[in-house]
Structure formats: structure tokens, C-alpha cells
PDB file of C-alpha atoms in Angstrom:
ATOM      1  CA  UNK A   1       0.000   0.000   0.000  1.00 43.00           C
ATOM      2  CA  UNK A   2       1.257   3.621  -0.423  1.00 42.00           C
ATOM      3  CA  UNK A   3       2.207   5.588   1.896  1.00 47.00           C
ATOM      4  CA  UNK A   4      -0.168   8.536   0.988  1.00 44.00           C
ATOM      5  CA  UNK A   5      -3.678   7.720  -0.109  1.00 45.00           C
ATOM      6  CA  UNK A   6      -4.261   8.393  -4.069  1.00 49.00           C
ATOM      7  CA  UNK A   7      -0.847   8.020  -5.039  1.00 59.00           C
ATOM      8  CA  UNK A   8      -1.334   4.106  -5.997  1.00 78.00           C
ATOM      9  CA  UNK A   9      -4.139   4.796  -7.568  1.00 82.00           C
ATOM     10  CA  UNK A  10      -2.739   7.787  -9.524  1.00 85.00           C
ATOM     11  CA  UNK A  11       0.449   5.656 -10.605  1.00 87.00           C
ATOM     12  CA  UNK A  12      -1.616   2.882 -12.568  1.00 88.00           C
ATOM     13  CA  UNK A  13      -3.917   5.247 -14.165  1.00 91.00           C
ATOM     14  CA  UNK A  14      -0.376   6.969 -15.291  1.00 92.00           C
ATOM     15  CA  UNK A  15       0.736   3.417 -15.958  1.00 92.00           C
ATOM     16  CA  UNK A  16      -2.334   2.475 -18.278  1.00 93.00           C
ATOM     17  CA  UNK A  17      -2.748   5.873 -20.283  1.00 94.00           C
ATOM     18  CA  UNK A  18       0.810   5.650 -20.573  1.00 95.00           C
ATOM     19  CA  UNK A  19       0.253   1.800 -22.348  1.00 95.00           C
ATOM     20  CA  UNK A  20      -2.783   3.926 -23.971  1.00 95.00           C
ATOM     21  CA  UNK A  21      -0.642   6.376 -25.986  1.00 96.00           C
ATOM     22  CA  UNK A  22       1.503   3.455 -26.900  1.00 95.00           C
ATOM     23  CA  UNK A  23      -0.838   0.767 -28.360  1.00 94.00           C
ATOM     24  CA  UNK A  24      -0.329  -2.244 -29.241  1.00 95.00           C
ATOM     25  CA  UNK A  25       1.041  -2.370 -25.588  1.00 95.00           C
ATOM     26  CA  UNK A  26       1.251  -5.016 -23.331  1.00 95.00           C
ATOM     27  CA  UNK A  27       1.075  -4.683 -19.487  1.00 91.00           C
ATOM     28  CA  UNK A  28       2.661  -7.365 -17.744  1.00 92.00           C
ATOM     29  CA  UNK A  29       2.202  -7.195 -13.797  1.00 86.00           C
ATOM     30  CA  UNK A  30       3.677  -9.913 -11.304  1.00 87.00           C
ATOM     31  CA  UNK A  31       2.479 -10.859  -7.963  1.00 84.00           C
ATOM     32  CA  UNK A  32      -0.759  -9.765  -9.117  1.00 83.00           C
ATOM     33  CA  UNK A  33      -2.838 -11.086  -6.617  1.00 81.00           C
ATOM     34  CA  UNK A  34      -0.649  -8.320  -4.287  1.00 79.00           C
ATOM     35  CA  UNK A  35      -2.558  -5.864  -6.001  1.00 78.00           C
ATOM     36  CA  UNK A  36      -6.014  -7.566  -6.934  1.00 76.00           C
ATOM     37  CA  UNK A  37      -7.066  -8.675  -3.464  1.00 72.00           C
ATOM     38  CA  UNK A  38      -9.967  -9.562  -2.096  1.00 72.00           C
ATOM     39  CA  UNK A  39     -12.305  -6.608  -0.911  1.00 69.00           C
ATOM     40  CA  UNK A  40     -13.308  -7.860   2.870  1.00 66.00           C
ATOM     41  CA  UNK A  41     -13.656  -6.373   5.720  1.00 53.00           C
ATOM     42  CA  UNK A  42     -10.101  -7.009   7.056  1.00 56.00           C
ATOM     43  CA  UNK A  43      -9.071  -5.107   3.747  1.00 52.00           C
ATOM     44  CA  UNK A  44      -7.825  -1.198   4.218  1.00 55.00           C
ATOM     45  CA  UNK A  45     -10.133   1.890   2.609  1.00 56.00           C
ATOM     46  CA  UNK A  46      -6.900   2.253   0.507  1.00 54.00           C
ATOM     47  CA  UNK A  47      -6.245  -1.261  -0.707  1.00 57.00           C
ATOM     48  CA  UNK A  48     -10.034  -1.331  -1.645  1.00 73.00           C
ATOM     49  CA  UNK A  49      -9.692   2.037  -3.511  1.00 78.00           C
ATOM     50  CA  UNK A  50      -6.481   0.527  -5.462  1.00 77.00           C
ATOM     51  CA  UNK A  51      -8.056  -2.877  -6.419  1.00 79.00           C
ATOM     52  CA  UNK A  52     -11.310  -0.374  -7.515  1.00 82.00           C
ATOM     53  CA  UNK A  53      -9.018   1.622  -9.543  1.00 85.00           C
ATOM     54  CA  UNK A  54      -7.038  -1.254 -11.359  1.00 84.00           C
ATOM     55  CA  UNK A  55     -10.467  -2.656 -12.284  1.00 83.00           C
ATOM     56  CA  UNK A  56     -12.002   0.585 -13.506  1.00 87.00           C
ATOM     57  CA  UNK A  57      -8.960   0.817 -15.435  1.00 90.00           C
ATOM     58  CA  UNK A  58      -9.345  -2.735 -16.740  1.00 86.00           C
ATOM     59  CA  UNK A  59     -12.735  -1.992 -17.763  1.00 86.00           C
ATOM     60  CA  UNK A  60     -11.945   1.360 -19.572  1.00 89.00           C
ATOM     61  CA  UNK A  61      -9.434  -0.669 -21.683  1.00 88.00           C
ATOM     62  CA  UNK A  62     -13.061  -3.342 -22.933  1.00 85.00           C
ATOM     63  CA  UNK A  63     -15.230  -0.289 -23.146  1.00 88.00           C
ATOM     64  CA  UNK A  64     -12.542   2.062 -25.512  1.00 92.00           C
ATOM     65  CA  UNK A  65     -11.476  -1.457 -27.661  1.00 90.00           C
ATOM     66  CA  UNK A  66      -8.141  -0.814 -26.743  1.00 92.00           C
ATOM     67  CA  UNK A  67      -5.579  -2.661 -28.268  1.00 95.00           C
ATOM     68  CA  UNK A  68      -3.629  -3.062 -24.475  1.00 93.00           C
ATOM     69  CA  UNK A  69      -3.158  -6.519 -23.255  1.00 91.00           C
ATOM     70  CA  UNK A  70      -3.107  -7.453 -19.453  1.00 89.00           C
ATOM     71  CA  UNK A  71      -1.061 -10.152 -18.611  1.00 90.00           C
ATOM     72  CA  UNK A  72      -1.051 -10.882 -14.933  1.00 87.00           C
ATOM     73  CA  UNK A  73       0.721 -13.416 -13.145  1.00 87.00           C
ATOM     74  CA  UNK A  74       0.422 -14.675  -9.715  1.00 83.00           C
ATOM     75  CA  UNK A  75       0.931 -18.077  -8.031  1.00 79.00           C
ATOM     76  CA  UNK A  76      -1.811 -17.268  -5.217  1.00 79.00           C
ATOM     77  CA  UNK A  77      -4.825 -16.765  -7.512  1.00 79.00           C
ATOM     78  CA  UNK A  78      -7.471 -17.639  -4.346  1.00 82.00           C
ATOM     79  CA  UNK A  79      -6.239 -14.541  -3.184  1.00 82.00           C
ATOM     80  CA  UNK A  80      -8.065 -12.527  -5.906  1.00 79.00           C
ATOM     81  CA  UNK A  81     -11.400 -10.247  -6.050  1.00 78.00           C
ATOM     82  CA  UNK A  82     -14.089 -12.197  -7.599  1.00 79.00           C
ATOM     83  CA  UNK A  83     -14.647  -9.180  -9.986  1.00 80.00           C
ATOM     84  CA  UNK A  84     -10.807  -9.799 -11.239  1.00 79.00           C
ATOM     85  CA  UNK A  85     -11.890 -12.685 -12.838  1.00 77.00           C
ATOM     86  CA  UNK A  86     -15.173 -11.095 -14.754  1.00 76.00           C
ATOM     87  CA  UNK A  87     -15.807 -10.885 -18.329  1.00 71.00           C
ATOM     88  CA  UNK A  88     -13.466  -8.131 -20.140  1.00 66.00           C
ATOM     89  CA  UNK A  89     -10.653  -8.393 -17.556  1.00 73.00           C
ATOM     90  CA  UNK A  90      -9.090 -11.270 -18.160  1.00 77.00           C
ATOM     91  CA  UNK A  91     -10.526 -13.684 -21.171  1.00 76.00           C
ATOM     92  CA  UNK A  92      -7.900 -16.925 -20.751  1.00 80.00           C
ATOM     93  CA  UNK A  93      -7.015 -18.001 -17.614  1.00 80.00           C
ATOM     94  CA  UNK A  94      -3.753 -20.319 -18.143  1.00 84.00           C
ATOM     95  CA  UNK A  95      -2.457 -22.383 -15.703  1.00 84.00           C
ATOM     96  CA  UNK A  96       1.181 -23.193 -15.283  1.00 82.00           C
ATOM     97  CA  UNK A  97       2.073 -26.052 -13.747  1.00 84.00           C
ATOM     98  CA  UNK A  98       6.008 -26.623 -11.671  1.00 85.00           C
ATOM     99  CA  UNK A  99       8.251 -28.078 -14.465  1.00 93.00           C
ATOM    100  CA  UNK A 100       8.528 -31.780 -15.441  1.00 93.00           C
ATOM    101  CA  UNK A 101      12.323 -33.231 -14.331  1.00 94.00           C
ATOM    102  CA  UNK A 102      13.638 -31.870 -18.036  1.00 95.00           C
ATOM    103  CA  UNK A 103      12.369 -28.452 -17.541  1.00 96.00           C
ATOM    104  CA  UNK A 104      14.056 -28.734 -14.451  1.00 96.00           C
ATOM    105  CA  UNK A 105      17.430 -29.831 -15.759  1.00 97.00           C
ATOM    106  CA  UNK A 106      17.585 -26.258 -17.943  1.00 97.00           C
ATOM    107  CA  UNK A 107      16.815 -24.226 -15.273  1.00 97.00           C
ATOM    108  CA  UNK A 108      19.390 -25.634 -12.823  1.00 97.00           C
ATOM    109  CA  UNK A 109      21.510 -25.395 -15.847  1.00 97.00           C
ATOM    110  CA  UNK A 110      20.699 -21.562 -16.613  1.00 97.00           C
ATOM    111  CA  UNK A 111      21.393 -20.556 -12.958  1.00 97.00           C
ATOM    112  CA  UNK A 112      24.312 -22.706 -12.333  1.00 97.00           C
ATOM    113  CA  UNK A 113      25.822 -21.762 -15.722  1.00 95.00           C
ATOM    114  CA  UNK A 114      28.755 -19.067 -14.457  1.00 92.00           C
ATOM    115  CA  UNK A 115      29.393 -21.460 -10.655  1.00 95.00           C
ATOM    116  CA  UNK A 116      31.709 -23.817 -10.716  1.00 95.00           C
ATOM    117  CA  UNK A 117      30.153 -27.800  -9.044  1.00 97.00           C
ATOM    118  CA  UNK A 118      31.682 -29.905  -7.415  1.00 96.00           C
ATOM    119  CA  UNK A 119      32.750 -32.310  -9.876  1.00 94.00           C
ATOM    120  CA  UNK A 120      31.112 -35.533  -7.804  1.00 95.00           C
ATOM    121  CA  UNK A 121      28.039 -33.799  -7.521  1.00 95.00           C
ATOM    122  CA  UNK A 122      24.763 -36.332  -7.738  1.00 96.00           C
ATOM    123  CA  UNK A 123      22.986 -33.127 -10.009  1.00 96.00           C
ATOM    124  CA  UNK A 124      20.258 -36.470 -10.655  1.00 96.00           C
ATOM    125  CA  UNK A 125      19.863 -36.495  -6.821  1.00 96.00           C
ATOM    126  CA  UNK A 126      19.163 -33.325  -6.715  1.00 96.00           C
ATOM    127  CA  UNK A 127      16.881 -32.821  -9.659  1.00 97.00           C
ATOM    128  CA  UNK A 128      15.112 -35.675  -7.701  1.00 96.00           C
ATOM    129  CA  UNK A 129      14.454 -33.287  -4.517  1.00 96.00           C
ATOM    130  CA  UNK A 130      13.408 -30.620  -6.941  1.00 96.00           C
ATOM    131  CA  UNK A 131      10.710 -32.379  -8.237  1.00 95.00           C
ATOM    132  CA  UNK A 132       9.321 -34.048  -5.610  1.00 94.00           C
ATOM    133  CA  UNK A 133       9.062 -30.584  -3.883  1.00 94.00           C
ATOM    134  CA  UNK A 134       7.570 -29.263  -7.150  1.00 90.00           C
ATOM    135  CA  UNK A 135      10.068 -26.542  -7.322  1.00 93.00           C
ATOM    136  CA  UNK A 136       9.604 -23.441  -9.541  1.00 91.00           C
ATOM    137  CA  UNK A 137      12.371 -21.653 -11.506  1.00 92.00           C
ATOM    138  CA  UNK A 138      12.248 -18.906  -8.785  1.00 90.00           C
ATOM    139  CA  UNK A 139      12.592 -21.644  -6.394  1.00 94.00           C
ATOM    140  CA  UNK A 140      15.966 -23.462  -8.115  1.00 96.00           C
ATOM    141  CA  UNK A 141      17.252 -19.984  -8.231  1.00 96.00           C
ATOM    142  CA  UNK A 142      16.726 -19.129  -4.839  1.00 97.00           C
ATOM    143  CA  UNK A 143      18.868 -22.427  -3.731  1.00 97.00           C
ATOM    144  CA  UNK A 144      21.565 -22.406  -6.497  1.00 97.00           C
ATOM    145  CA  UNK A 145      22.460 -18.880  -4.799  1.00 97.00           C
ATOM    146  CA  UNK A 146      21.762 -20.102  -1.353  1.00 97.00           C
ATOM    147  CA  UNK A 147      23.919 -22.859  -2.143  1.00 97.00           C
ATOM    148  CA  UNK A 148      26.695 -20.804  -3.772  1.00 97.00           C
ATOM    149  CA  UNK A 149      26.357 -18.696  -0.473  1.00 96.00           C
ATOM    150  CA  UNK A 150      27.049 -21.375   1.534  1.00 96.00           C
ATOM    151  CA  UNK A 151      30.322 -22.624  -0.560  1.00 96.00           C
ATOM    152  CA  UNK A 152      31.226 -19.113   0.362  1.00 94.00           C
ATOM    153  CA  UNK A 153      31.106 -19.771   3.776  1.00 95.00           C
ATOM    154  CA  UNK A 154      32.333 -23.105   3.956  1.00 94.00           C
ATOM    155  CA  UNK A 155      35.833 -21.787   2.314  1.00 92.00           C
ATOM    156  CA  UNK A 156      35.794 -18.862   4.742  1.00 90.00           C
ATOM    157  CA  UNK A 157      35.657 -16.488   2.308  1.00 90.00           C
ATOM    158  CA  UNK A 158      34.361 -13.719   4.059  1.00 90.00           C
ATOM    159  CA  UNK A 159      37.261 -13.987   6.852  1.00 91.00           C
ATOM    160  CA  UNK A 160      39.790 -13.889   4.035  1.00 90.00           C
ATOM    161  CA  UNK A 161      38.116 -11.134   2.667  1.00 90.00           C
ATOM    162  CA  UNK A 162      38.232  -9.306   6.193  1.00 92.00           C
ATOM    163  CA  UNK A 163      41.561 -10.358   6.870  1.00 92.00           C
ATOM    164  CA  UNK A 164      42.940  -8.963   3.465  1.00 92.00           C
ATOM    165  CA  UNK A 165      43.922 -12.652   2.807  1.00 92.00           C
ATOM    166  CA  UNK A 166      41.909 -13.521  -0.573  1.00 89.00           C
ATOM    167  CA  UNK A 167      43.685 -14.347  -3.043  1.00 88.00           C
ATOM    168  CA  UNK A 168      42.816 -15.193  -6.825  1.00 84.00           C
ATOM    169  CA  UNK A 169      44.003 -18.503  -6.147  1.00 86.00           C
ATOM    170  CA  UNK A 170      41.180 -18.422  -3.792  1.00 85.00           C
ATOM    171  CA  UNK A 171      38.456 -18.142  -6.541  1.00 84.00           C
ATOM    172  CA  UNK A 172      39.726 -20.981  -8.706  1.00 85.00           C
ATOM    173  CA  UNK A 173      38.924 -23.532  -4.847  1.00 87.00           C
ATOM    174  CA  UNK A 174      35.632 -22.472  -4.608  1.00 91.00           C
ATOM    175  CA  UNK A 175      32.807 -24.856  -5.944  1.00 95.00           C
ATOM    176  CA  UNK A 176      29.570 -26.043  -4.966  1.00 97.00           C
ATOM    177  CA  UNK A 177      29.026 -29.560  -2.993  1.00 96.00           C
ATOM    178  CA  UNK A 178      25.920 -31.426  -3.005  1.00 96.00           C
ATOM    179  CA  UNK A 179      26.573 -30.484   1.524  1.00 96.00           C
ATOM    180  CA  UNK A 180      26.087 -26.765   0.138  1.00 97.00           C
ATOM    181  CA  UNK A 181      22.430 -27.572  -1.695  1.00 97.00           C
ATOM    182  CA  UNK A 182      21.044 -30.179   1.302  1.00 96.00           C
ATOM    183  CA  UNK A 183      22.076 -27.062   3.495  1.00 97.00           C
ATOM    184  CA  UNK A 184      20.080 -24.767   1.363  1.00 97.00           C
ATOM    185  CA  UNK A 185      17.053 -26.768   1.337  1.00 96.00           C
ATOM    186  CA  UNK A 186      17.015 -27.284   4.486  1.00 94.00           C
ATOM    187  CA  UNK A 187      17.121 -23.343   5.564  1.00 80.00           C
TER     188      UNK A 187
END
């Protein structure tokens, strides 16, 4: 929520006449449901005013046949107004579901692509726990750097660094251990 009342509400109308003057335009907002909540009673005057503007705004795009497209993602869609989901706000509703084991090969392989592994690392094992915890790209990414993190630690990296005894030599030791991932998943 902002911090003064109207200024939420006066950024996506700036946002959408902005997408407006530009058509074709697409709007893409994430975390969606952060914005789209549901109207109760537990809900602030100003979060209700914001989730009334965004659908005003919504509707002004049906009623003027503009050619701006809404894309919203969100991985909490429960979480949205009932009128979010009306006719002429959103027409296709697509679900994505976590990756299958090869999607989740590539995307261990995009985020570890510039860290050096342990050369005995099980990467099958692991791929294993991914899936069977129905991990997300967000998620892999989150523990390939907690994991990289934790190689940090483990070659005291940070003590060298305070001590002013790093060395390049340093860099070319550090890898990632399967230790450093069971650590992450466990935080």
C-alpha cells in the first residue's frame, strides 16, 4: 500500500494511459494477486480504492477497444477479487504447472551456468528433490544462490576477505558440494 492515499491509484492510471498512448502495448504485472485482493472487511479503505481503480482501469481498456493486453501473473490466484476474474478483464485463464524433471534440468543449468560444481556432484539427486518438492524456476534460483552462499562460507571467504587474505588462487577452490544444496534446502 502507499504511503499517501491516491498516489497508488494515480500511478496505474499513469501506468495504463501511458500503455494507452503506446498501443499495441502489453502490461505485464507480477504478484498480481498483491494488487487484486480480495475486498473484505479485514481489507484497508486504501487497498479497496487501489483494487477499484485497477479494475475501472481494466474496464476502460473493454469499453474504448483498446488494443492493451493485461497479462497478470500470480501463483496465489485464491487470493483474488471475484470481480478480477469477470468478463473483459481477463478472457484466458492459463495455468502453469512446476516443471517436469527436463524443464528442471535447464533451469538448474541456466542458474548454475557461471558457478563452478563440485565435480562428484549427484545433479540427478538433486533434480530428484526438486521435483518431488515441485520446485519453480524462482525456487531453483533461490537455492543455487543459497547454495553458492554457503560454498562461500564453507571456504571462509568472508574472513579472508576481512583479513585482506583472498587471493585469486582463492576463486579458482571455490565450488559447490551437493553439503552446500542439502544445506540450502534445508534453511
Amino acid at each position: 500500500e502507499s504511503k499517501w492515499v491516491g498516489e497508488s491509484e494515480a500511478n496505474w492510471r499513469a501506468l495504463f494511459d501511458e500503455a494507452k498512448k503506446n498501443q499495441p502495448a502489453i502490461l505485464f504485472i507480477d504478484e498480481f494477486d498483491s494488487v487484486a485482493k480480495n475486498r473484505d472487511d479485514s481489507m484497508s479503505e486504501h487497498g479497496s480504492k487501489v483494487v477499484n481503480q485497477v479494475l475501472a482501469l481494466m474496464s476502460d481498456l473493454e469499453k474504448e477497444n483498446a488494443q492493451v493486453y493485461v497479462i497478470a501473473a500470480t501463483n496465489k490466484p485464491e487470493l483474488f477479487d471475484s470481480a478480477v476474474l469477470r468478463s473483459g478483464r481477463f478472457g484466458k485463464h492459463i495455468k502453469v504447472e512446476a516443471p517436469d524433471r527436463s524443464g528442471l534440468d535447464s533451469i538448474f543449468s541456466i542458474h548454475t551456468r557461471n558457478k563452478k560444481l563440485d565435480e562428484n556432484l549427484n545433479i540427478s539427486a538433486l533434480l530428484d528433490t526438486f521435483a518431488s518438492r515441485k520446485m519453480t524456476g524462482a525456487d531453483i534460483k533461490y537455492i543455487v544462490n543459497e547454495a553458492h552462499l554457503n560454498s562461500w562460507l564453507r571456504m571462509n571467504v568472508f574472513e579472508k576477505m576481512e583479513q585482506g587474505t583472498f587471493t585469486k588462487e582463492d576463486m579458482s577452490e571455490i565450488f559447490i558440494t551437493y553439503e552446500d544444496f542439502e544445506k540450502a534446502l534445508k534453511a
